[in-house]
Amino acid sequence: MENKKADCIAINPQIITRIEPLMPDKKNLNKLSSFFKIMGDSTRIKLLWALDLSEMCVNDLSVLLNMTKSAVSHQLKSLRQAKLVKGKKIGKNVFYSLDDEHIKTVLEMALEHIKE
């Protein structure tokens, strides 16, 4: 339990002993940090919110958010790579939606939190 980087002694070592094994490992903490970084952009939040409400193609997202198709496509690529959205090709168009219910839950809970 000795930490060579810490510059102090724990006041409640029993808490440290109880909590330390419950902490996510470094790899998962880094993934969580990356998740919040990608979600931390207002343009991507707008896209995610729109896709929370309805599956949409790039053209419709562009019009809804008053953005160029190129800008929307660029942001969608980042969101796809982060596994926050998925695309489904229908004819010549790709329709995007949130990757899963977890994303919807995170968005809705975060909005509820900031409204308090």
Coordinates of C-alpha atoms in Angstrom, one line a residue:
M1 CA 0.0 0.0 0.0
E2 CA 3.0 2.3 0.2
N3 CA 2.9 4.9 -2.6
K4 CA 6.3 6.4 -3.4
K5 CA 4.7 9.3 -5.2
A6 CA 2.3 10.4 -2.4
D7 CA 3.8 13.1 -0.2
C8 CA 1.6 12.4 2.8
I9 CA 0.4 9.6 5.1
A10 CA -3.2 8.4 4.9
I11 CA -5.4 9.7 7.8
N12 CA -7.7 6.7 7.4
P13 CA -5.7 3.7 6.0
Q14 CA -8.7 1.4 6.5
I15 CA -10.5 3.4 3.9
I16 CA -7.6 3.1 1.5
T17 CA -7.5 -0.6 2.1
R18 CA -11.2 -1.0 1.4
I19 CA -11.3 1.3 -1.7
E20 CA -8.1 0.5 -3.5
P21 CA -9.2 -2.9 -4.8
L22 CA -12.5 -1.3 -6.1
M23 CA -10.7 1.3 -8.2
P24 CA -10.7 0.7 -12.0
D25 CA -7.4 -0.3 -13.5
K26 CA -5.3 2.3 -15.3
K27 CA -6.3 1.0 -18.7
N28 CA -10.0 1.5 -18.0
L29 CA -9.5 4.9 -16.4
N30 CA -7.7 6.0 -19.5
K31 CA -10.6 4.7 -21.7
L32 CA -13.0 6.5 -19.4
S33 CA -11.0 9.7 -19.8
S34 CA -11.0 9.4 -23.6
F35 CA -14.8 8.8 -23.5
F36 CA -15.4 12.1 -21.7
K37 CA -12.9 13.9 -23.9
I38 CA -14.8 12.9 -27.0
M39 CA -18.1 13.8 -25.3
G40 CA -16.7 17.1 -24.1
D41 CA -17.1 18.9 -27.4
S42 CA -20.3 21.0 -27.9
T43 CA -20.6 20.0 -31.6
R44 CA -20.4 16.3 -30.8
I45 CA -22.8 16.7 -28.0
K46 CA -25.3 18.3 -30.4
L47 CA -24.9 15.5 -32.8
L48 CA -25.3 12.9 -30.1
W49 CA -28.4 14.6 -28.8
A50 CA -29.9 14.7 -32.3
L51 CA -29.2 11.0 -32.7
D52 CA -30.6 10.3 -29.3
L53 CA -33.9 11.7 -30.7
S54 CA -33.8 10.0 -34.1
E55 CA -31.7 8.1 -36.5
M56 CA -30.5 10.6 -39.1
C57 CA -28.3 10.9 -42.2
V58 CA -25.5 13.4 -42.7
N59 CA -27.7 15.7 -44.8
D60 CA -30.4 15.9 -42.2
L61 CA -27.9 16.5 -39.4
S62 CA -26.2 19.2 -41.4
V63 CA -29.5 21.1 -41.9
L64 CA -30.7 20.5 -38.3
L65 CA -27.4 21.8 -36.8
N66 CA -26.7 24.4 -39.5
M67 CA -23.3 22.8 -40.3
T68 CA -21.6 21.8 -43.5
K69 CA -21.8 18.1 -44.5
S70 CA -18.0 18.0 -44.3
A71 CA -18.0 19.2 -40.6
V72 CA -20.8 16.7 -39.7
S73 CA -19.0 13.8 -41.4
H74 CA -15.7 14.7 -39.6
Q75 CA -17.4 14.7 -36.2
L76 CA -19.3 11.5 -37.0
K77 CA -16.0 9.8 -37.8
S78 CA -14.7 10.7 -34.4
L79 CA -17.9 9.5 -32.8
R80 CA -17.8 6.2 -34.7
Q81 CA -14.2 5.6 -33.8
A82 CA -15.1 6.1 -30.2
K83 CA -18.0 3.6 -30.6
L84 CA -20.6 6.3 -29.6
V85 CA -22.5 6.1 -32.9
K86 CA -23.0 3.5 -35.6
G87 CA -24.0 3.8 -39.2
K88 CA -26.4 1.8 -41.4
K89 CA -26.2 2.2 -45.2
I90 CA -29.6 2.4 -46.9
G91 CA -29.2 3.0 -50.6
K92 CA -26.7 5.9 -51.1
N93 CA -27.2 7.3 -47.6
V94 CA -25.8 6.2 -44.2
F95 CA -28.1 6.7 -41.3
Y96 CA -26.5 7.2 -37.9
S97 CA -27.8 6.3 -34.5
L98 CA -26.4 6.1 -31.0
D99 CA -24.3 2.9 -30.6
D100 CA -26.3 1.7 -27.6
E101 CA -28.6 2.6 -24.7
H102 CA -25.6 3.5 -22.5
I103 CA -24.9 6.6 -24.5
K104 CA -28.5 7.7 -24.3
T105 CA -28.4 7.2 -20.5
V106 CA -25.2 9.1 -20.1
L107 CA -26.5 12.0 -22.1
E108 CA -29.9 12.2 -20.4
M109 CA -28.4 11.8 -16.9
A110 CA -25.8 14.5 -17.5
L111 CA -28.5 16.9 -18.7
E112 CA -30.6 16.1 -15.7
H113 CA -27.6 16.8 -13.5
I114 CA -26.8 20.2 -14.9
K115 CA -30.5 21.3 -14.7
E116 CA -30.4 20.8 -10.9

